[in-house]
mmCIF file of C-alpha atoms and ligand atoms in Angstrom:
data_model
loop_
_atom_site.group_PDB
_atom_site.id
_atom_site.type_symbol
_atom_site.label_atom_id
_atom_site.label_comp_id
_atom_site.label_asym_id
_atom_site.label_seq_id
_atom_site.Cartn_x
_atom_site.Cartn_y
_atom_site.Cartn_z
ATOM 1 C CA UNK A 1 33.875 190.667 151.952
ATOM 2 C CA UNK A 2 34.964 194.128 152.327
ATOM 3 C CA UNK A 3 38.171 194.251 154.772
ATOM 4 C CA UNK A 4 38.045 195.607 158.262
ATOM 5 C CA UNK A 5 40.185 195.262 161.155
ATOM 6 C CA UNK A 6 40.378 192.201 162.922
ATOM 7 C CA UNK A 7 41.570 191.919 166.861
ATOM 8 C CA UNK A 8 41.413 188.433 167.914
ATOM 9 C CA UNK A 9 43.508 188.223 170.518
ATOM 10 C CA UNK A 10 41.794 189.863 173.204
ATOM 11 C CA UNK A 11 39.059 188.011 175.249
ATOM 12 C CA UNK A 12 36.875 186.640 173.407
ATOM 13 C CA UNK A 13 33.251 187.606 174.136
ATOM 14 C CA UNK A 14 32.098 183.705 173.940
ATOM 15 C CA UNK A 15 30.993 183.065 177.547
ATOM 16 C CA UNK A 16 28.916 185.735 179.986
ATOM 17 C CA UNK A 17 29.888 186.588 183.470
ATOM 18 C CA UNK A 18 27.591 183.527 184.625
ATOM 19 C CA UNK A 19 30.022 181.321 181.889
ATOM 20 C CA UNK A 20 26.924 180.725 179.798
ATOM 21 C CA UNK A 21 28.223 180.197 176.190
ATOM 22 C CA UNK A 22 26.616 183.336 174.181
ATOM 23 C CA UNK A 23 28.525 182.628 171.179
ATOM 24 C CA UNK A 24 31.148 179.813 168.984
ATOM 25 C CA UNK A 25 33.802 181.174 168.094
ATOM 26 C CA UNK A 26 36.604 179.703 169.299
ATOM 27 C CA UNK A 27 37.490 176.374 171.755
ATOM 28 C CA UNK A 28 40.404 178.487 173.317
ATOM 29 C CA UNK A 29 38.700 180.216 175.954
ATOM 30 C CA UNK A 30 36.300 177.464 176.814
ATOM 31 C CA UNK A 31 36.970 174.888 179.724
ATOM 32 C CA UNK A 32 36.638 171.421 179.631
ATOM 33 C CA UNK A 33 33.463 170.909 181.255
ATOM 34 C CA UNK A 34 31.604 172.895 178.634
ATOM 35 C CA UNK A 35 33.093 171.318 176.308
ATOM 36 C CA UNK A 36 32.285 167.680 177.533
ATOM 37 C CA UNK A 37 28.898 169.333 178.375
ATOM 38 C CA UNK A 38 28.246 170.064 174.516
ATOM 39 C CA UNK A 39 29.424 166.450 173.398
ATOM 40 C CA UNK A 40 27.690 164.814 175.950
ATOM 41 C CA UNK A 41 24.255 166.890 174.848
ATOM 42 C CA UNK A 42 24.632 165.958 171.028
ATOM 43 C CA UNK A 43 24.202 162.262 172.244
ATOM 44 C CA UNK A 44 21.043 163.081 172.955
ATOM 45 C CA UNK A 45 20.392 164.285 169.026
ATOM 46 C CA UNK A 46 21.803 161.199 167.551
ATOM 47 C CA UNK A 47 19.065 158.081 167.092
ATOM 48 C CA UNK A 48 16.597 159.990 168.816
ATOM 49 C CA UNK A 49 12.923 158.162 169.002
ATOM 50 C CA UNK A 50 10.030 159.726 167.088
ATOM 51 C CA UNK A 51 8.513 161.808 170.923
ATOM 52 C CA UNK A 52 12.217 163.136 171.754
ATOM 53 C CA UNK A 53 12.258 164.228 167.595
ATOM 54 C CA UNK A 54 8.969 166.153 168.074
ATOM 55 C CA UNK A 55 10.084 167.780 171.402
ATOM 56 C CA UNK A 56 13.686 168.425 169.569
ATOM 57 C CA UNK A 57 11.804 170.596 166.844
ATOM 58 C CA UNK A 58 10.303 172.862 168.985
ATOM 59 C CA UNK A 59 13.773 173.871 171.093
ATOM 60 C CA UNK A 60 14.463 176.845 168.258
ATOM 61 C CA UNK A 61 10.739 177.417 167.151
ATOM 62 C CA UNK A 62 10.270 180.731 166.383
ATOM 63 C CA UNK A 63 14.071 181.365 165.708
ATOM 64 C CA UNK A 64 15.884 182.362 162.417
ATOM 65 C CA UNK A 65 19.256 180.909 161.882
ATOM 66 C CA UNK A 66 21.730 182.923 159.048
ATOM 67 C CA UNK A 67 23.933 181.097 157.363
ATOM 68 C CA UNK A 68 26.396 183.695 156.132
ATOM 69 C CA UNK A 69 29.361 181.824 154.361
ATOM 70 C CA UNK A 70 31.816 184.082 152.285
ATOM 71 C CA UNK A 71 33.541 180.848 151.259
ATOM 72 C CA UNK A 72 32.073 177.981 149.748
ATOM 73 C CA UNK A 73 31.395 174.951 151.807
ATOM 74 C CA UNK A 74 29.521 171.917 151.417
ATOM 75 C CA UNK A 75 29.576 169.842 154.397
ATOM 76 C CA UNK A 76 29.343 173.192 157.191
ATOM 77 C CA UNK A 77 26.886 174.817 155.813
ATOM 78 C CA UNK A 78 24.377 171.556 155.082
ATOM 79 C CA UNK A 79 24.903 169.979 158.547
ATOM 80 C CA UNK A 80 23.634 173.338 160.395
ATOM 81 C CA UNK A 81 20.878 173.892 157.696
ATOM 82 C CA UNK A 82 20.076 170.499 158.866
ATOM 83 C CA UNK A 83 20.680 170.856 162.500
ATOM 84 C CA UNK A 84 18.613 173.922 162.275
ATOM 85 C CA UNK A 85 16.080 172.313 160.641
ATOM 86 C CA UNK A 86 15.209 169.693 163.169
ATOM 87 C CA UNK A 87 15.553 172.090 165.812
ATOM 88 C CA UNK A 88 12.223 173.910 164.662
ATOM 89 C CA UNK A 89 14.372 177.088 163.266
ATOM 90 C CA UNK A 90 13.393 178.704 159.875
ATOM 91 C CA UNK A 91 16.746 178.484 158.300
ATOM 92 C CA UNK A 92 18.101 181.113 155.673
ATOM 93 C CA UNK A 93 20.799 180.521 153.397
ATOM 94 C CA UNK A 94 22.396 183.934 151.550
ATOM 95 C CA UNK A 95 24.976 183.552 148.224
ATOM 96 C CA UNK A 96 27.297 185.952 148.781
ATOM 97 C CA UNK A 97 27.629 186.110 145.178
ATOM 98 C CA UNK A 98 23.874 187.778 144.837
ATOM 99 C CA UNK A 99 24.790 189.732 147.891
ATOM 100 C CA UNK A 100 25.217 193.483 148.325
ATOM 101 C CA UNK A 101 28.223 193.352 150.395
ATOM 102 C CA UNK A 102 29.594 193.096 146.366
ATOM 103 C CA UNK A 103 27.806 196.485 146.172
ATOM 104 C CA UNK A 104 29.877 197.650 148.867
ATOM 105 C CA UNK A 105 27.997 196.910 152.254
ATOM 106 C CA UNK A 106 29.971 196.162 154.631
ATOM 107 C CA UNK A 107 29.863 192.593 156.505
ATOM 108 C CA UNK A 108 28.889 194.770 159.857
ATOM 109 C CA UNK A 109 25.600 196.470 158.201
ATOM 110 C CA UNK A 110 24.686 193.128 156.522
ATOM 111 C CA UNK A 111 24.511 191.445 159.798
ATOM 112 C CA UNK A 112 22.734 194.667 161.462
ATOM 113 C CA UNK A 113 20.390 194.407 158.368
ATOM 114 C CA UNK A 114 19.695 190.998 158.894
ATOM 115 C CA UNK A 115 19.448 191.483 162.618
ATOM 116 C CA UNK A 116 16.665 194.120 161.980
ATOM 117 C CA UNK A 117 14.383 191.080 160.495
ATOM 118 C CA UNK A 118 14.578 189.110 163.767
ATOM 119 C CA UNK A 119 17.875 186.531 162.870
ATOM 120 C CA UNK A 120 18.597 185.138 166.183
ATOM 121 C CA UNK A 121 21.797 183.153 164.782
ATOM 122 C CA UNK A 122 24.663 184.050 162.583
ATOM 123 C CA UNK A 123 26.865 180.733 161.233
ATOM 124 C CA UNK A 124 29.685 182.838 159.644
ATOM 125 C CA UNK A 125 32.249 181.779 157.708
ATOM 126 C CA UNK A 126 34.882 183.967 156.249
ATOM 127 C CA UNK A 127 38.164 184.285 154.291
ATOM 128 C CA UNK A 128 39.472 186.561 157.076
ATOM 129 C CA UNK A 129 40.666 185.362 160.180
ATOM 130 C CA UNK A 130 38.488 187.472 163.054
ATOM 131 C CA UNK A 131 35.375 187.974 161.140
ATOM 132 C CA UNK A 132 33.460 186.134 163.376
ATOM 133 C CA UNK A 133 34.814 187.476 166.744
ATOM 134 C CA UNK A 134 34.442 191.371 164.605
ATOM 135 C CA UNK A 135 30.446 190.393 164.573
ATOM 136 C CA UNK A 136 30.478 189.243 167.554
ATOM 137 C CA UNK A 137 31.615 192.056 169.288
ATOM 138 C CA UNK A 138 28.903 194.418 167.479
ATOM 139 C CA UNK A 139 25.327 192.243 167.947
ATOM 140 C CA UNK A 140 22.845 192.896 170.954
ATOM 141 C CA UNK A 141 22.508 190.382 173.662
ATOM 142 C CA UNK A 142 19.813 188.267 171.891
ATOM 143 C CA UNK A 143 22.191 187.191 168.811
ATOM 144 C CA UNK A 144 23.909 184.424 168.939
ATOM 145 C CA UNK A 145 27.455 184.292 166.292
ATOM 146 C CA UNK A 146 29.172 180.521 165.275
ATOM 147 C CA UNK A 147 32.637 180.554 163.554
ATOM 148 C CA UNK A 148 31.884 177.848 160.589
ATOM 149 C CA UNK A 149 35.386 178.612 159.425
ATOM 150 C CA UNK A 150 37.371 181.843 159.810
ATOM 151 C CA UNK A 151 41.183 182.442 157.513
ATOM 152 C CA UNK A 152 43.507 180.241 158.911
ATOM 153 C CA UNK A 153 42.330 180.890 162.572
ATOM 154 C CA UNK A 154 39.305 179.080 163.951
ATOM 155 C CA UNK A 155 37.076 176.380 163.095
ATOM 156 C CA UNK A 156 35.685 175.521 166.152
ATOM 157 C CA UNK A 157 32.336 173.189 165.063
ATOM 158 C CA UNK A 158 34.614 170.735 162.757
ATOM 159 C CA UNK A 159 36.813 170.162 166.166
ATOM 160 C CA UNK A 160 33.982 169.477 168.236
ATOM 161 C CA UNK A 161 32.695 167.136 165.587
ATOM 162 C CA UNK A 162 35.660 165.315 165.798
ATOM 163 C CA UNK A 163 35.929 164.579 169.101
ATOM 164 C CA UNK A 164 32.595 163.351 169.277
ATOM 165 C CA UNK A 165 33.518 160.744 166.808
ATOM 166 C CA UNK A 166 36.691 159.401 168.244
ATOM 167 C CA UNK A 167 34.652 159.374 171.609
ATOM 168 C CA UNK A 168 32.044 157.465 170.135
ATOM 169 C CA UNK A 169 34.700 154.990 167.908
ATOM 170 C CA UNK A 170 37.697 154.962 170.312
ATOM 171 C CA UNK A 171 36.169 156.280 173.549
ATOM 172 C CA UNK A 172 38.431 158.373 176.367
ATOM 173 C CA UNK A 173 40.094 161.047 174.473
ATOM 174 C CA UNK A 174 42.816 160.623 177.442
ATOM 175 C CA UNK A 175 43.691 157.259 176.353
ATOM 176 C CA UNK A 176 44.647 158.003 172.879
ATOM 177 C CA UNK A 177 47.907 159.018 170.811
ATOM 178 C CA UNK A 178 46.749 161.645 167.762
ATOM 179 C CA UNK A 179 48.485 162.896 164.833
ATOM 180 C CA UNK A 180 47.386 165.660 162.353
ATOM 181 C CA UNK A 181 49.284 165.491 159.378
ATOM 182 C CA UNK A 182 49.407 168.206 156.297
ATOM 183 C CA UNK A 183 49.007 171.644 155.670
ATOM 184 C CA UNK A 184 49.334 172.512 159.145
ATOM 185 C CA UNK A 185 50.086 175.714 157.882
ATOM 186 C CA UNK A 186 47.035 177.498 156.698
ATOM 187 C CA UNK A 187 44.521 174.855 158.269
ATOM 188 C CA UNK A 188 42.297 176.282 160.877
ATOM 189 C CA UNK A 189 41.003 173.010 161.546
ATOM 190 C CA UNK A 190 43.927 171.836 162.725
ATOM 191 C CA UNK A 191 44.077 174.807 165.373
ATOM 192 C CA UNK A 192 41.128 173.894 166.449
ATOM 193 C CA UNK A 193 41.879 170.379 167.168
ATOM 194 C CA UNK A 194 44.979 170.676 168.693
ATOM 195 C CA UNK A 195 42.814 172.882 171.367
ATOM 196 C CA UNK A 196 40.329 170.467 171.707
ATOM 197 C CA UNK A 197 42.670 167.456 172.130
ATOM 198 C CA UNK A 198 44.817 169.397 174.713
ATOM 199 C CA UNK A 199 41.992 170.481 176.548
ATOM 200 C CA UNK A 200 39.886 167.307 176.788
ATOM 201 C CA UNK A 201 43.483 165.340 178.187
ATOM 202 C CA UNK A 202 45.409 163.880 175.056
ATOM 203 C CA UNK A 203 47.496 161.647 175.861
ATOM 204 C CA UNK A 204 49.801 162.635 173.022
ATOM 205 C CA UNK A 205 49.284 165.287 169.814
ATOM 206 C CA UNK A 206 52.001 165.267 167.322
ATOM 207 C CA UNK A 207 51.621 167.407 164.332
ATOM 208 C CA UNK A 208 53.749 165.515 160.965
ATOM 209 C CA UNK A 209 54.120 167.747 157.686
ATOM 210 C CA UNK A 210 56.896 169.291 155.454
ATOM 211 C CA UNK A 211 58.829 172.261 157.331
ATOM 212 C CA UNK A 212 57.613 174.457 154.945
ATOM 213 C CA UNK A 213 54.301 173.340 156.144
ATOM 214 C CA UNK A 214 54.636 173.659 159.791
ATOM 215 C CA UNK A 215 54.440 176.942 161.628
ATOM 216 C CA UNK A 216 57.082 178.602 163.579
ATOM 217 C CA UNK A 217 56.733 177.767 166.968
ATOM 218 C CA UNK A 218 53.786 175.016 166.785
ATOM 219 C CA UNK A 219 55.494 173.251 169.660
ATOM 220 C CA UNK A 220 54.083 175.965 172.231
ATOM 221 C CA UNK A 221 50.607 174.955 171.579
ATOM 222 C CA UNK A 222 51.504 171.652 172.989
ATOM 223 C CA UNK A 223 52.100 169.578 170.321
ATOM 224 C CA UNK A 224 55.407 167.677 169.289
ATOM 225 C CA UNK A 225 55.975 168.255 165.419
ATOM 226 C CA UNK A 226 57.633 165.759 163.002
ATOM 227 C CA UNK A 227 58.734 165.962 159.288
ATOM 228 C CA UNK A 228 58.780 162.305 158.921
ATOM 229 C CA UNK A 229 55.497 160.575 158.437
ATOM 230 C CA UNK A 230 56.739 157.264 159.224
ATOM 231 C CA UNK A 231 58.168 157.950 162.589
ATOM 232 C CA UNK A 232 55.311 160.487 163.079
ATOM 233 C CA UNK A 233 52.857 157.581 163.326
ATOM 234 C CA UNK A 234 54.538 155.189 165.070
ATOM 235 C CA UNK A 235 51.880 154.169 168.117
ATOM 236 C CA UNK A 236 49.483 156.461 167.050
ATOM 237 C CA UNK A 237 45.503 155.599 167.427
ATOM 238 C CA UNK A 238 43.803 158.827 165.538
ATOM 239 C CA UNK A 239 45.133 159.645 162.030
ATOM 240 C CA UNK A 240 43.879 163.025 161.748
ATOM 241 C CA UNK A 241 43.869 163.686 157.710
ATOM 242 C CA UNK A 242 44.338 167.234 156.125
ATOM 243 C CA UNK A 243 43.415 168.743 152.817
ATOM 244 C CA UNK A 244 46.391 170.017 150.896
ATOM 245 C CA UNK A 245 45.410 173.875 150.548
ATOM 246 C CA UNK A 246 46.846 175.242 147.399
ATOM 247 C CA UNK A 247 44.664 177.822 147.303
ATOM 248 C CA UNK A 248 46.227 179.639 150.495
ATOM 249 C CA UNK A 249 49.664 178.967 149.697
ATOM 250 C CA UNK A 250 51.237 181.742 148.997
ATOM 251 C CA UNK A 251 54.816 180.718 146.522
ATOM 252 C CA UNK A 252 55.674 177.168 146.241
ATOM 253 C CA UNK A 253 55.970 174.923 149.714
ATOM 254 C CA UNK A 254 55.726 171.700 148.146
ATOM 255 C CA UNK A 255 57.766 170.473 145.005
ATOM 256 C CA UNK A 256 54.585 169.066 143.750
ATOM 257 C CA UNK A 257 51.436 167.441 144.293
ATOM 258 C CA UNK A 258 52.968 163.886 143.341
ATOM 259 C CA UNK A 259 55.794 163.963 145.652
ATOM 260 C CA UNK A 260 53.538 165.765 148.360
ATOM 261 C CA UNK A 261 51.664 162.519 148.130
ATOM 262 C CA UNK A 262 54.752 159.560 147.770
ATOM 263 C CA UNK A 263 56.260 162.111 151.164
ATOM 264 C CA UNK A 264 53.575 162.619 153.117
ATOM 265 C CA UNK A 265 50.146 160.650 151.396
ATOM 266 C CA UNK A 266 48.176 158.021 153.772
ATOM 267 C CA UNK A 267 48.525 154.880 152.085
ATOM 268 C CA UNK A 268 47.774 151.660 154.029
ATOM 269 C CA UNK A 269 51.556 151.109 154.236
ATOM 270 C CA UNK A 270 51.674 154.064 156.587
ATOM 271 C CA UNK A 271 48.707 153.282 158.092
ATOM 272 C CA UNK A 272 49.722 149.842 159.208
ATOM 273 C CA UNK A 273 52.844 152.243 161.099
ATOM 274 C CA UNK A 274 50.305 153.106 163.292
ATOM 275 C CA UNK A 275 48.972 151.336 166.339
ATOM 276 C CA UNK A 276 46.584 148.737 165.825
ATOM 277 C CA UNK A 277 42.923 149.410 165.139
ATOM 278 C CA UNK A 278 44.141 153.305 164.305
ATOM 279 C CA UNK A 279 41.522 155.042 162.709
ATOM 280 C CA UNK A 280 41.768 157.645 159.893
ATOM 281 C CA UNK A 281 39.865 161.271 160.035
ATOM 282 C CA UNK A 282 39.720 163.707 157.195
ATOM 283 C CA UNK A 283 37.410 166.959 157.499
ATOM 284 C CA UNK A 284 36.798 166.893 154.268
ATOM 285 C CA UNK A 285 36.689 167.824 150.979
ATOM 286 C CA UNK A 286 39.565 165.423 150.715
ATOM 287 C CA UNK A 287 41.718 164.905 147.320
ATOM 288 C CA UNK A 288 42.373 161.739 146.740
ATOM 289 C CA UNK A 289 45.691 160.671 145.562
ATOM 290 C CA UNK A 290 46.998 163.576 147.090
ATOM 291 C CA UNK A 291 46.981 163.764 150.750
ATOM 292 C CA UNK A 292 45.130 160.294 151.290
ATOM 293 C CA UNK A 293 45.082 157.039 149.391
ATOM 294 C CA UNK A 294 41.146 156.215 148.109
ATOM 295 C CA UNK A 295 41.414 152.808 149.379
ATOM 296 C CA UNK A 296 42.432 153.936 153.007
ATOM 297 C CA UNK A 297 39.628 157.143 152.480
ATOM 298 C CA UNK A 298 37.044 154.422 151.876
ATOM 299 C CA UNK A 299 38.536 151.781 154.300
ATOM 300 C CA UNK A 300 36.722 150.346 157.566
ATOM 301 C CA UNK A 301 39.116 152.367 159.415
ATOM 302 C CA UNK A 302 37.598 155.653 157.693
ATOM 303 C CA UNK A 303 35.583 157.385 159.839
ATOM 304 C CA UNK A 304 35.337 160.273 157.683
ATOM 305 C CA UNK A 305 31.411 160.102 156.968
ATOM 306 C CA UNK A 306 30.679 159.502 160.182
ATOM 307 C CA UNK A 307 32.166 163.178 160.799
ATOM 308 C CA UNK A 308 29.656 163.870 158.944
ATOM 309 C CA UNK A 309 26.387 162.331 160.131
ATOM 310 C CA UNK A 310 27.756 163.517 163.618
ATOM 311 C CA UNK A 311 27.726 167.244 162.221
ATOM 312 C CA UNK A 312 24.196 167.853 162.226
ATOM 313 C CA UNK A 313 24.074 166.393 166.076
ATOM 314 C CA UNK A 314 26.856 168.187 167.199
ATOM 315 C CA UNK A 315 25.808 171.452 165.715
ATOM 316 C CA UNK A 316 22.273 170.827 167.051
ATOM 317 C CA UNK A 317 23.453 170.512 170.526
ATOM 318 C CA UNK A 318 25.925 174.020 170.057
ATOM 319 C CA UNK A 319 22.591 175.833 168.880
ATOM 320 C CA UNK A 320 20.685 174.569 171.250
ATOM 321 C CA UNK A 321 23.119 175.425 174.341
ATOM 322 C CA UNK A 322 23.268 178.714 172.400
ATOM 323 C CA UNK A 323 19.352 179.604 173.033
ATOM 324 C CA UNK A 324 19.800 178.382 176.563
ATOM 325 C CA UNK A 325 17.665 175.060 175.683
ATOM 326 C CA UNK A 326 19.745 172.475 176.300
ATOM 327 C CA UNK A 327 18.107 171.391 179.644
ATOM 328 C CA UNK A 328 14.775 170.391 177.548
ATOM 329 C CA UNK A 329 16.658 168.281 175.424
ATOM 330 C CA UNK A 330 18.583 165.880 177.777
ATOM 331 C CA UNK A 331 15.831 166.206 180.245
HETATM 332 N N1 CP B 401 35.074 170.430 156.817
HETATM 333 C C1 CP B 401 34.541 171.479 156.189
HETATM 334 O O1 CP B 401 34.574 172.608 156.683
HETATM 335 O O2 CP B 401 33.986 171.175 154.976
HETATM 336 P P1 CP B 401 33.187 172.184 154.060
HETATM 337 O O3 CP B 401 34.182 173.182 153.526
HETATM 338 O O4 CP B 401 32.570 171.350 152.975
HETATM 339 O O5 CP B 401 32.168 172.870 154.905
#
């Protein structure tokens, strides 16, 4: 994508005066009654009988949904071509590699082109950390904009993914000890989840990684860091798993991928530091043998696929609220 500047730390323009949500961009700015309102609306997508499933696939009838990812994704981009699916939406997905932004459009008169055939919904995600909020701030009224993934900065859907699952695995969010260990770093999921956890009530978030993985100043967002993974997880309930991203890293932060792993890999040593019954979260794509152990990956306390069943529910109920039809379906 053609670079443009990026101001993200002004208000966001995610909520109206009235604090309807016109866009997902970010969970910082949101309270914690919208947030419980969107899990508490994805319930209603999950197991639904065949009559809700018909009235479910009319609430975006008539409504074009554009999934717009810069960077590749598997998981993100199926779950709301999915999600928009069974919401009644005709659902577009565009390869930026056949794309003219590589002619030189830029990403603004892309979207305005694609606005100008009636798209109703934008799921962006991007290299660069803003691009979302940047489109945001240019579409009329009507359009709707979801961060799938933005730099280092946002990933707002995977958090809210997440704590639907450890709701519906471990229940009140309030009662439970988390740790996200990795690439804290250049992980915008982790951002994301740190917001979400501190909002909804945590009872504790510690973030555990190598220094050299840990931003400057992580302990103002509210979380207690540690660069030992076996007093990191002492007591802890939700193992929050990260992907190792070598792609971002800019220089070497890690001696290598083999002592990244003996330091700082999930094995079920580790895991049986935790408390008992501690589950184990990964948003995926994981490698194996490098930040996590296959046998704890595929484990009963994995809960990694069910992340991903509850990603077409949860991203139903965000499009849903999005269009203003999220009465109809928990009516
Ligand atoms: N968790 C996540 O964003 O995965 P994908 O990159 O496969 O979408």
């Amino acid at each position: 994508m053609p670079s443009q500047a990026i101001n993200t730390s002004s208000r966001t323009p995610q909520v109206d005066d009235a604090g309807r949500l016109k866009h997902f961009l970010t969970i910082e700015g949101l309270d914690k009654a919208q947030l419980l309102r969107l899990l508490d609306s994805a319930s209603a997508f999950i197991g639904a009988d065949t009559e809700k499933q018909k009235e479910q696939a009319s609430l975006l009838e008539g409504h074009t949904v554009v999934n717009l990812f810069f960077e590749d994704s598997t998981r993100t981009r199926t779950t709301f071509e999915i999600a928009g699916k069974r919401l009644g939406a005709a659902v577009i997905n565009l390869n930026p590699s056949r794309m003219s932004t590589r002619k030189g459009e830029t990403v603004l008169d892309t979207v305005r082109t694609l606005e100008a055939m009636d798209t109703d919904i934008f799921v962006v995600r991007d290299h660069a950390s803003g691009t979302a909020h940047l489109i945001a701030r240019h579409v009329p009224p009507h359009v709707h904009i979801i961060n799938a993934g933005d730099g280092r900065h946002a990933h707002p859907t995977q958090a809210m993914l997440d704590m639907y699952t450890i709701r519906e695995h471990k229940g009140d969010i309030s009662n439970l000890r988390f740790a996200i260990v990795g690439d804290i770093l250049h992980s915008r999921v982790a951002r994301s989840q740190i917001a979400a956890l501190n909002l909804l009530g945590a009872r504790e978030v510690r973030v555990i990684a190598p220094a050299t993985l840990l931003p400057t100043e992580i302990e103002r967002l509210g979380v207690t860091a540690f660069t030992d993974i076996d007093e990191g997880l002492k007591d802890i309930d939700v193992i929050m798993m990260l992907r190792l991203q070598l792609e971002r890293m800019e220089g070497k932060l890690i001696p290598s991928t083999q002592e990244y792993f003996r330091c700082y890999g999930l094995n079920r040593v580790r895991l049986n530091r935790a408390a008992p019954g501690a589950v184990v979260m990964h948003p995926g794509p994981m490698n194996r043998g490098l930040e996590i152990a296959s046998d704890v990956a595929d484990s009963e306390r994995s809960l990694i696929l069910s992340q991903v069943t509850n990603g077409i529910a949860v991203r139903m109920a965000i499009m849903a609220q999005l269009v203003d039809a999220a009465g109809v379906q928990t009516a």
